[in-house]
Every structure is written in C-alpha cells, then in structure tokens.
Amino acid sequence: MKMIFMLVMVFSFGAVACLQAEPVRLTMADAVKMAVEKNLDLRVELYNPAQQEAEYQKSRGIYNPTLNLQANYNDTTSYSANQPSGKYWNRNTQLNAGVSQLLPTGATASLGFNNSYLSSDMSSASSGLTSYWQSNLGLTLSQPLLKNFGREPTELTIDTAKLTKDASLERLSAKLISVVAQVRTEYYKLYSLREELEVRKVSLELARRVLSETQARVKAGVMPAMETLNAEFGVASREKELIDAERAVQDQVDVLVQLLQLPQGQPVETVEVPSKVRYDVLEQAEIRRALANRPELKELKRNFELLELQTRVSGNRARPDLLLTASAATAGLGDTYPRDMDRLSSGNYPAWGVGLTFSYPLGNRAAENEYRKNRLKLDQSALQIKNQEELIINDVRSAVRAIEANYKQLEVADRGRAFAEERLRAFVRKAEVGLATTKDVLDVENDLATAKNNQIKAQVAYANAITQLWKATGEILVKEQVRLVTLDPDALYKSVN
C-alpha cells in the first residue's frame, strides 16, 4: 500500500507540474518572429505564389522543342491492265523523325528527316526500279506577319503567369503586414488586460479592508449595521469584476497562443510595455510612403500591367492573319539505303518553296469585342487604382489624427488618475472622522479603479495608433525588421517532388 501511495504521489506531482508549466516570456520581437514563422494564415497564403511559380514554369514550356518519331508500314494490292495477272502489289515502309521549335517572333521552325522504302512487282514510272529507298531532309518555317506576330502575343501566357505571381506576392506581403499588426495589437491587449486584472485585485483588497474596518466599527457601535451591507456589496461587486478580468486574460492568452501557434494551454507573459514617447509624424510624408509601399496598391498596378498587355495582344489579334511559309530540303533516291544517303548528302537534288496565306473572318466580331472588353477592364482597373489611392490617403490621415489624439489622452489619463488618488485619500480621512459613509469610500475607490484602467487603455490605444499608422504606410515590416524573404514561395515550390 505504501508503494502504491508513493506512485500515486509521483504521478500526481507530474500532472501538477504539467499543468503549472513555466510561462513563455515574450518580447514583441519574439512574438512577431513566431507569427512570421508559424502563423497558419501566412502559411496558407504562401502556397498561392508557390502555385503561381509552378504556373510560370509551366508556361515557359512553350519553348520546349517537340520531337516526333513515326513508323508506318502499308501493303496494298491493286488492279492493273498492264499486268498479265491483272493485279500488282505495293509495300511501303516509312521511318521518319523530326523536331519542331516555337520562336519568340511567333514562328514555328521544323526540321524533318523522312525515309521511305518502297517495293512492288512492277517498276516505278519515275525511277524504273521495283524497290528503292527515298529520303529527304528539310527545314520548314511558318511565320505570322500580322496577327500573332512578335514576342508579346507569343509569350502572353508567360507574361501573364509572371505578373500574376507578382500580384500574389503582393497579397502575401499584405497578409504579412496584417498578421504583424495583429500580433502587436493582441500583444498589447494582453498587457492591458493583465494590468486591469492587477487593478481589480488591488480594488478587491481595499474593499475587504473597508469591510473589516466597517465590521469593527459597527461592533463598537459607532456605525449603523447598514454600513456592513454596503461594504459586503462592494466586496461582492469587486469579486465579480475580478472573475471577469481573470477570464478575459485567459481568453486573450488563447488568442495569442493560436496566433503564434504555441502549444494549447501554454501560459504567456508579455515583457514589453507600450511606449509613451511622443511619435512625431508629418502627414504628407506619411502619405507618400503609403502610396509607395502599400502592397494592395502594388497588386492593383500589377493587374493593370497585365490588362495593358492583354489589351495590346487582343488588338494584335484583331488584325488579318497573314502567314509566311518557307521550306528548303534536299532529297535522295537509290536502290540501296547507302546509295540513297549519298544522293541526299550530295545536295544535287534540292527543293525549296515560299508562300503566303491570307485569312480574315468577315466582320471579325469575336476579336473586336475581345479587344473592347479588355479596354473596358483596363479603364475599370485605372479607376480601382485611383479609388485605392484615395482610401490609402484617408487611412493615413485617420492614423495620424489617432496618434495626435491618443497622445493627448495620455496626459489627460495621468491627471485623472492623480486626481482620483487624491480624492480617495480625502474620503478615507473623512470616513475616519465620520464625515463619509462606507458607500462613499467604495464609490470613490471605484472611480480610482476606473481612472487607472483609463490610463492603461490610453497607453495601449496610443501604441495601437502607431501600429495602425505603420500598417497604413506599409512600413510595419521595416519597423519590426521583418523581411518577406523569410517566407520563400520559390523554396516551397522546389521542395515539392
């Protein structure tokens, strides 16, 4: 039994030790670093530019040469009045190879090496042979001269994939900015709730002390019994406020744990206190920074570049189709394959040709309306950029005003707390000589708790206003020393086999 008791004690101690894990003490830099490395929203967003990198590499495949190999055998029997039996047979074996390549001008170049072996029971009218090899080696070029001419129509899919990837990188940057701003806000919110919890503890302790003193005075007959009820009500109210404050702290710890991807139930403590140092800003300078840095605006500009490209290409594709074809070849013929190759390599039997093919759909309604649609989308995109610029300017102006207003609130909150402390001291002295009731003291103490909480909230609101300005100008990553290279979509793309 003694051994069982010891084992139970050991396991119980281990369970308590797990429940009372050491809290993680986080600086702001630690919290930001954890979020950048582990936050699930960021990791999900990282896959989008990685997929766009795959799309970009896929689109470059248009320049991969194509190899063609062909083998055919045909055996036919036909009627002929020149043959005694009235019929003859032909056997044809083909072994061909070729390679084709797309060029940046939109042309397609093809190199082909064709071999044919023919045998028959009657001689060929052209060669006088009943069996022979016939080969040719030729180069063919097909070049559009109007529609689809040039690099832009040819590489439309490549440029589209590149610009789309750039836009997805801007979205990743915007998500990163949002997460870092959220980390700062939630970090200081936890600080605020913990400070408010301490205020509630002090307030409860004071209420209990007032209750103890009131009970002693009532017992001594210098106070009516009603004062005890007032003091007990004050204690009960503050106990409820303390319970609510403790729950709020735990809820906020869970928010930060999920944001930083820490183990569930992990205690967290904030180390840094929000700064009260004046942050000087120049509105016009901040607006210029925002217009240069905001990833949402950069993403819209990438989309505008893509629409410009698509508009130019759709304008090109509204032209007539004029196709230049050119070919050059050398041929061989022989009753044996070496003889055939000798004639082929001699170059004595060249063949070449050139031609133009013109085509144009009457009305050309599809191409013309595709161009008009892209023009409309381009104009729409320009308006979206202008609208986004105005929204960014308003964001910056609002953030600048918030910094100024919250900085003034710091001084007001400090004065409010000082006045509340002095007022409480005065009412305590009045209560000692019977000039104030227990309820008066508790009400004044409650005002002090409110003033302390206002001071904490003002300090955090000022820090949050700075965060919002950094977010509005897109500078928060620089301020927190975060680089987008930490999230490498190309490395993610290469890691997939």
C-alpha positions as a printed Julia matrix, in Angstrom:
497×3 Matrix{Float64}:
   0.0     0.0      0.0
   2.84    2.34     0.83
   4.38    1.75    -2.61
   1.05    2.43    -4.35
   0.65    5.63    -2.36
   4.13    6.79    -3.42
   3.38    6.04    -7.1
   0.13    7.98    -6.9
   2.01   10.91    -5.37
   4.66   10.8     -8.1
   2.08   10.77   -10.91
   0.05   13.46    -9.19
   3.12   15.65    -8.88
   3.9    15.09   -12.58
   0.38   16.07   -13.57
   0.54   19.23   -11.48
   3.94   20.06   -12.96
   2.48   19.76   -16.48
  -0.49   21.93   -15.54
   1.8    24.54   -14.0
   4.16   24.87   -16.93
   6.55   27.78   -16.96
   5.04   30.73   -18.85
   6.65   31.85   -22.08
   8.01   35.37   -21.61
   7.69   37.12   -24.95
   9.21   40.32   -26.22
   7.46   41.96   -29.13
  10.27   40.81   -31.45
   9.82   37.22   -30.23
   6.07   37.35   -30.86
   6.49   38.79   -34.37
   9.16   36.21   -35.26
   6.96   33.32   -34.1
   3.99   34.62   -36.08
   6.02   35.03   -39.28
   7.43   31.51   -38.98
   4.38   29.62   -37.71
   1.12   31.5    -38.28
  -1.26   29.26   -40.24
  -2.89   32.09   -42.2
   0.52   33.1    -43.52
   1.48   29.53   -44.33
  -1.78   29.07   -46.25
  -1.18   32.3    -48.22
   2.39   31.2    -49.0
   1.06   28.41   -51.22
  -0.52   30.87   -53.69
   2.74   32.4    -55.06
   4.3    28.92   -54.96
   1.49   27.68   -57.21
   1.94   30.71   -59.46
   5.65   29.86   -59.75
   4.6    26.4    -60.98
   2.24   28.09   -63.47
   5.07   30.37   -64.64
   7.48   27.46   -65.18
   4.7    25.56   -66.93
   4.04   28.46   -69.32
   7.72   28.6    -70.29
   7.24   25.11   -71.7
   6.0    26.65   -74.95
   9.67   26.93   -75.94
  10.41   23.27   -75.27
  11.26   21.61   -78.62
   8.96   18.79   -79.72
  10.4    15.53   -81.01
   8.32   13.5    -83.46
   9.04    9.89   -84.44
   6.91    7.99   -86.93
   6.94    4.43   -88.26
   4.39    3.16   -90.84
   4.01    0.05   -92.97
   1.48   -0.28   -95.8
   0.81   -3.32   -98.01
  -1.65   -2.84  -100.88
  -2.8    -4.9   -103.83
  -4.27   -3.04  -106.85
  -5.66   -3.77  -110.32
  -3.58   -3.01  -113.43
  -4.37   -3.73  -117.08
  -0.63   -3.83  -117.84
  -0.02   -6.86  -115.67
  -0.68  -10.41  -117.01
  -2.44  -11.34  -113.81
  -4.43   -8.1   -113.81
  -3.15   -7.01  -110.38
   0.01   -5.83  -108.64
   1.18   -5.2   -105.08
   2.98   -2.35  -103.3
   4.73   -2.38   -99.94
   5.75    0.91   -98.31
   7.76    1.3    -95.09
   8.25    4.8    -93.57
  10.67    5.75   -90.81
  10.51    9.49   -90.09
  11.94   11.75   -87.41
  11.55   15.46   -86.79
  11.86   18.24   -84.26
   9.89   21.49   -84.1
  10.55   24.66   -82.12
   8.5    27.77   -81.37
  10.43   31.04   -81.81
   9.88   34.34   -79.93
   8.64   36.0    -83.14
   5.7    33.59   -83.2
   7.25   31.47   -85.93
   7.42   27.67   -85.82
  10.55   26.04   -87.24
  10.55   22.32   -88.07
  13.4    20.06   -89.1
  12.39   16.7    -90.59
  14.26   13.63   -91.78
  11.97   11.27   -93.72
  12.84    7.81   -95.03
  10.67    5.63   -97.22
  11.31    2.15   -98.61
   9.05    1.07  -101.46
   8.86   -2.33  -103.15
   6.46   -3.54  -105.84
   6.08   -6.26  -108.52
   6.06   -3.55  -111.17
   8.67   -0.87  -111.77
   8.14    2.78  -110.75
   7.44    5.09  -113.66
   9.7     7.75  -112.13
  12.69    5.63  -111.09
  12.38    2.48  -113.21
  13.05    0.43  -110.04
  10.85   -2.19  -108.41
  12.31   -1.47  -104.96
  14.16    1.6   -103.73
  14.85    3.97  -100.83
  13.69    7.58  -100.99
  14.71   10.1    -98.31
  14.64   13.84   -97.72
  15.99   16.24   -95.12
  14.17   19.55   -94.89
  13.6    22.68   -92.84
  10.21   24.43   -92.72
   9.44   27.85   -91.28
   5.94   29.2    -90.64
   5.89   32.89   -89.61
   2.78   35.03   -88.93
   3.29   38.54   -90.3
   0.27   40.43   -88.89
  -1.87   38.58   -86.36
   0.19   36.83   -83.61
   3.43   38.43   -84.81
   6.05   39.29   -82.19
   7.11   38.43   -78.68
   4.07   39.75   -76.76
   1.44   37.53   -78.46
   3.82   34.58   -78.34
   4.72   34.95   -74.67
   1.31   36.1    -73.4
   0.91   33.07   -71.13
   4.45   33.53   -69.74
   3.98   37.22   -69.01
   0.52   36.57   -67.55
   1.91   33.96   -65.18
   4.8    36.26   -64.16
   2.56   39.25   -63.42
   0.05   37.02   -61.63
   2.83   35.69   -59.43
   3.98   39.24   -58.68
   0.41   40.12   -57.67
   0.23   37.05   -55.42
   3.5    38.11   -53.75
   1.92   41.48   -53.01
  -1.07   39.68   -51.47
   1.35   37.66   -49.34
   3.04   40.89   -48.27
  -0.35   42.4    -47.38
  -1.2    39.31   -45.34
   2.16   39.52   -43.59
   1.55   43.19   -42.74
  -1.88   42.32   -41.39
  -0.53   39.49   -39.22
   2.32   41.59   -37.78
  -0.13   44.4    -36.98
  -2.46   41.88   -35.35
   0.41   40.49   -33.25
   1.25   43.96   -31.96
  -2.4    44.7    -31.17
  -3.06   41.37   -29.41
   0.26   41.57   -27.55
  -0.57   44.97   -26.06
  -4.16   43.89   -25.4
  -2.85   41.07   -23.2
  -0.65   43.6    -21.39
  -3.7    45.84   -20.9
  -5.89   43.03   -19.54
  -3.17   41.87   -17.14
  -2.75   45.4    -15.81
  -6.51   45.74   -15.42
  -6.51   42.42   -13.54
  -3.96   43.83   -11.09
  -6.16   46.91   -10.63
  -9.1    44.62    -9.83
  -7.02   42.71    -7.28
  -5.98   45.93    -5.52
  -9.57   47.16    -5.61
 -10.84   43.93    -4.03
  -8.15   44.04    -1.36
  -9.15   47.6     -0.46
 -12.85   46.66    -0.37
 -12.09   43.79     2.01
 -10.11   46.12     4.22
 -13.04   48.58     4.27
 -15.39   45.71     5.15
 -13.13   44.62     8.02
 -12.92   48.15     9.41
 -16.66   48.7      8.98
 -17.49   45.49    10.82
 -15.25   46.58    13.7
 -16.92   49.99    13.91
 -20.41   48.52    13.75
 -19.46   46.13    16.53
 -18.15   49.07    18.54
 -21.46   50.86    17.99
 -20.02   53.87    16.14
 -21.61   52.9     12.78
 -25.06   51.6     11.88
 -25.4    47.96    10.78
 -26.47   49.15     7.31
 -22.87   50.14     6.6
 -21.83   46.48     6.81
 -24.24   45.63     3.98
 -22.76   48.41     1.84
 -19.24   47.1      2.46
 -20.25   43.5      1.72
 -21.94   44.58    -1.51
 -18.74   46.42    -2.5
 -16.67   43.25    -1.9
 -19.11   41.07    -3.88
 -19.1    43.51    -6.82
 -15.32   43.55    -6.94
 -15.09   39.76    -6.7
 -17.3    39.54    -9.79
 -15.14   42.1    -11.61
 -12.01   40.12   -10.66
 -13.5    36.87   -12.01
 -14.42   38.62   -15.29
 -10.93   40.11   -15.54
  -9.27   36.7    -14.99
 -11.45   35.13   -17.7
 -10.64   37.97   -20.11
  -6.9    37.41   -19.55
  -7.18   33.67   -20.24
  -9.26   34.29   -23.37
  -6.64   36.73   -24.63
  -3.81   34.28   -23.87
  -5.61   31.73   -26.05
  -5.88   34.28   -28.87
  -2.14   34.98   -28.74
  -1.28   31.27   -28.44
  -3.3    30.48   -31.58
  -1.84   33.44   -33.44
   1.74   32.36   -32.63
   0.99   28.63   -32.91
   2.2    27.87   -29.39
   1.04   24.68   -27.6
  -2.57   24.9    -26.42
  -2.78   25.87   -22.75
   0.71   27.42   -22.79
   0.92   30.34   -20.31
   2.2    33.53   -21.93
   3.59   36.69   -20.37
   4.29   39.94   -22.19
   7.58   41.64   -21.36
   7.39   44.96   -23.18
   5.38   47.95   -22.0
   3.75   50.26   -24.6
   5.85   53.36   -25.16
   4.58   56.78   -24.09
   7.26   58.65   -26.05
   5.85   61.19   -28.49
   5.85   59.88   -32.08
   6.29   62.8    -34.47
   4.61   62.48   -37.85
   4.36   64.6    -41.0
   1.12   63.8    -42.78
   2.26   64.43   -46.36
   5.47   62.43   -45.88
   3.47   59.51   -44.47
   1.06   59.67   -47.41
   3.95   59.5    -49.89
   5.36   56.48   -48.07
   1.98   54.77   -48.1
   1.47   55.32   -51.85
   4.93   53.88   -52.47
   4.72   50.91   -50.09
   1.17   49.63   -49.74
   1.01   46.11   -51.25
  -2.71   46.45   -52.07
  -1.87   49.31   -54.43
   1.09   47.44   -55.88
  -1.14   44.43   -56.55
  -3.63   46.6    -58.44
  -0.79   48.07   -60.51
   0.45   44.56   -61.37
  -3.08   43.71   -62.53
  -3.14   46.94   -64.54
   0.11   45.94   -66.28
  -1.44   42.56   -67.09
  -4.56   44.18   -68.54
  -2.42   46.55   -70.63
  -0.61   43.52   -72.05
  -3.83   41.64   -72.74
  -5.31   44.72   -74.43
  -2.3    45.09   -76.73
  -2.39   41.39   -77.63
  -6.16   41.41   -78.25
  -5.61   44.45   -80.52
  -2.97   42.47   -82.41
  -5.32   39.5    -82.75
  -7.97   41.68   -84.36
  -5.69   42.04   -87.42
  -5.9    39.84   -90.53
  -3.93   36.6    -90.46
  -1.07   36.69   -92.98
   1.16   33.61   -92.79
   4.53   33.27   -94.5
   5.72   29.71   -95.09
   9.16   28.81   -96.39
  10.84   25.45   -96.83
  14.14   24.06   -98.05
  15.1    20.4    -98.46
  17.46   18.03  -100.14
  16.34   14.63  -101.45
  17.87   11.25  -102.17
  16.92    8.12  -104.1
  18.61    4.74  -104.53
  18.07    1.02  -104.8
  20.04    0.71  -101.53
  19.98    2.89   -98.43
  23.69    3.91   -98.73
  23.07    4.97  -102.32
  20.05    6.94  -101.16
  22.15    8.69   -98.45
  24.92    9.51  -100.95
  22.48   11.37  -103.18
  20.85   13.05  -100.17
  24.15   14.35   -98.84
  25.39   15.49  -102.25
  22.87   18.32  -102.39
  22.33   17.75  -106.08
  18.57   17.37  -105.61
  17.42   20.48  -103.73
  13.86   21.59  -103.25
  12.59   24.86  -101.82
   9.42   26.88  -101.68
   7.85   30.02  -100.26
   4.23   31.07   -99.89
   1.78   33.47   -98.29
  -1.61   32.61   -96.83
  -4.13   35.35   -96.03
  -7.25   34.83   -93.95
  -9.68   37.19   -92.27
 -13.11   36.43   -90.79
 -15.7    38.72   -92.35
 -16.93   41.04   -89.61
 -14.25   39.75   -87.17
 -16.77   40.31   -84.36
 -15.16   37.95   -81.83
 -11.68   39.54   -81.95
 -13.0    43.12   -81.99
 -15.23   42.56   -78.95
 -12.45   40.8    -77.07
 -10.38   43.94   -77.59
 -13.25   46.18   -76.43
 -13.79   44.05   -73.33
 -10.1    44.35   -72.42
 -10.21   48.13   -72.96
 -13.17   48.37   -70.58
 -11.4    46.23   -67.99
  -8.31   48.43   -68.34
 -10.33   51.6    -67.72
 -12.02   49.9    -64.77
  -8.64   48.94   -63.32
  -7.41   52.54   -63.6
 -10.42   53.68   -61.57
  -9.75   50.97   -58.98
  -6.19   52.25   -58.59
  -7.42   55.81   -58.13
 -10.01   54.68   -55.6
  -7.41   52.64   -53.68
  -5.09   55.65   -53.57
  -7.84   57.77   -52.05
  -8.63   55.05   -49.48
  -4.95   54.83   -48.55
  -4.72   58.6    -48.13
  -7.76   58.53   -45.84
  -6.25   55.64   -43.84
  -3.04   57.59   -43.29
  -4.8    60.82   -42.35
  -7.02   58.95   -39.88
  -4.0    57.18   -38.36
  -2.12   60.47   -37.98
  -5.1    62.05   -36.22
  -5.41   59.0    -33.97
  -1.77   59.33   -32.88
  -2.22   63.0    -32.02
  -5.5    62.42   -30.16
  -4.26   59.39   -28.2
  -1.07   61.17   -27.2
  -3.18   63.95   -25.68
  -5.3    61.32   -23.94
  -2.17   60.03   -22.17
  -1.75   63.31   -20.29
  -5.48   63.5    -19.52
  -5.49   59.93   -18.16
  -2.42   60.64   -15.98
  -4.11   63.7    -14.49
  -7.33   61.77   -13.99
  -5.55   59.07   -12.0
  -3.7    61.63    -9.87
  -6.96   63.42    -9.06
  -8.71   60.12    -8.26
  -5.92   59.05    -5.87
  -6.02   62.37    -4.05
  -9.81   62.21    -3.87
  -9.69   58.71    -2.36
  -7.2    59.8      0.29
  -9.51   62.7      1.19
 -12.58   60.45     1.54
 -10.65   57.94     3.65
  -9.72   60.73     6.06
 -13.34   61.93     6.11
 -14.56   58.4      6.79
 -12.17   58.1      9.73
 -13.85   61.06    11.44
 -17.37   60.01    10.42
 -17.89   62.56     7.62
 -18.18   59.97     4.84
 -20.04   56.69     4.61
 -18.67   53.31     3.57
 -20.55   53.62     0.27
 -18.89   57.0     -0.37
 -15.43   55.47     0.1
 -16.21   52.49    -2.11
 -17.65   54.72    -4.83
 -14.56   56.93    -4.8
 -12.31   53.85    -4.85
 -14.26   52.54    -7.84
 -13.61   55.88    -9.56
  -9.89   55.38    -8.9
 -10.01   51.89   -10.43
 -11.73   53.36   -13.47
  -9.07   56.1    -13.72
  -6.27   53.51   -13.52
  -7.92   51.45   -16.26
  -8.36   54.57   -18.39
  -4.65   55.25   -18.0
  -3.79   51.7    -19.12
  -6.21   51.88   -22.06
  -4.86   55.25   -23.14
  -1.31   53.9    -23.18
  -2.34   50.85   -25.22
  -4.54   52.94   -27.55
  -1.54   55.18   -28.28
   0.61   52.15   -29.12
  -2.18   50.75   -31.33
  -2.48   54.09   -33.13
   1.22   53.9    -34.01
   0.68   50.32   -35.21
  -2.17   51.45   -37.44
  -0.04   54.19   -38.95
   2.76   51.72   -39.7
   0.18   49.41   -41.25
  -1.38   52.25   -43.26
   2.02   53.29   -44.66
   3.18   49.7    -45.24
   6.26   50.33   -43.08
   5.43   47.93   -40.3
   7.65   45.17   -41.72
  10.63   47.54   -41.77
   9.85   48.81   -38.27
   9.66   45.25   -36.93
  12.65   44.13   -39.05
  10.65   41.52   -40.94
  11.72   40.56   -44.46
   9.5    38.82   -46.98
  12.43   36.52   -47.82
  11.6    34.74   -44.55
   8.59   33.38   -46.44
  10.09   31.91   -49.6
   7.46   30.62   -52.07
  10.16   29.57   -54.55
  11.72   27.31   -51.92
   8.29   25.81   -51.25
   7.83   25.23   -54.99
  11.2    23.48   -55.25
  10.53   21.32   -52.19
   7.68   19.5    -53.98
   8.82   16.47   -55.94
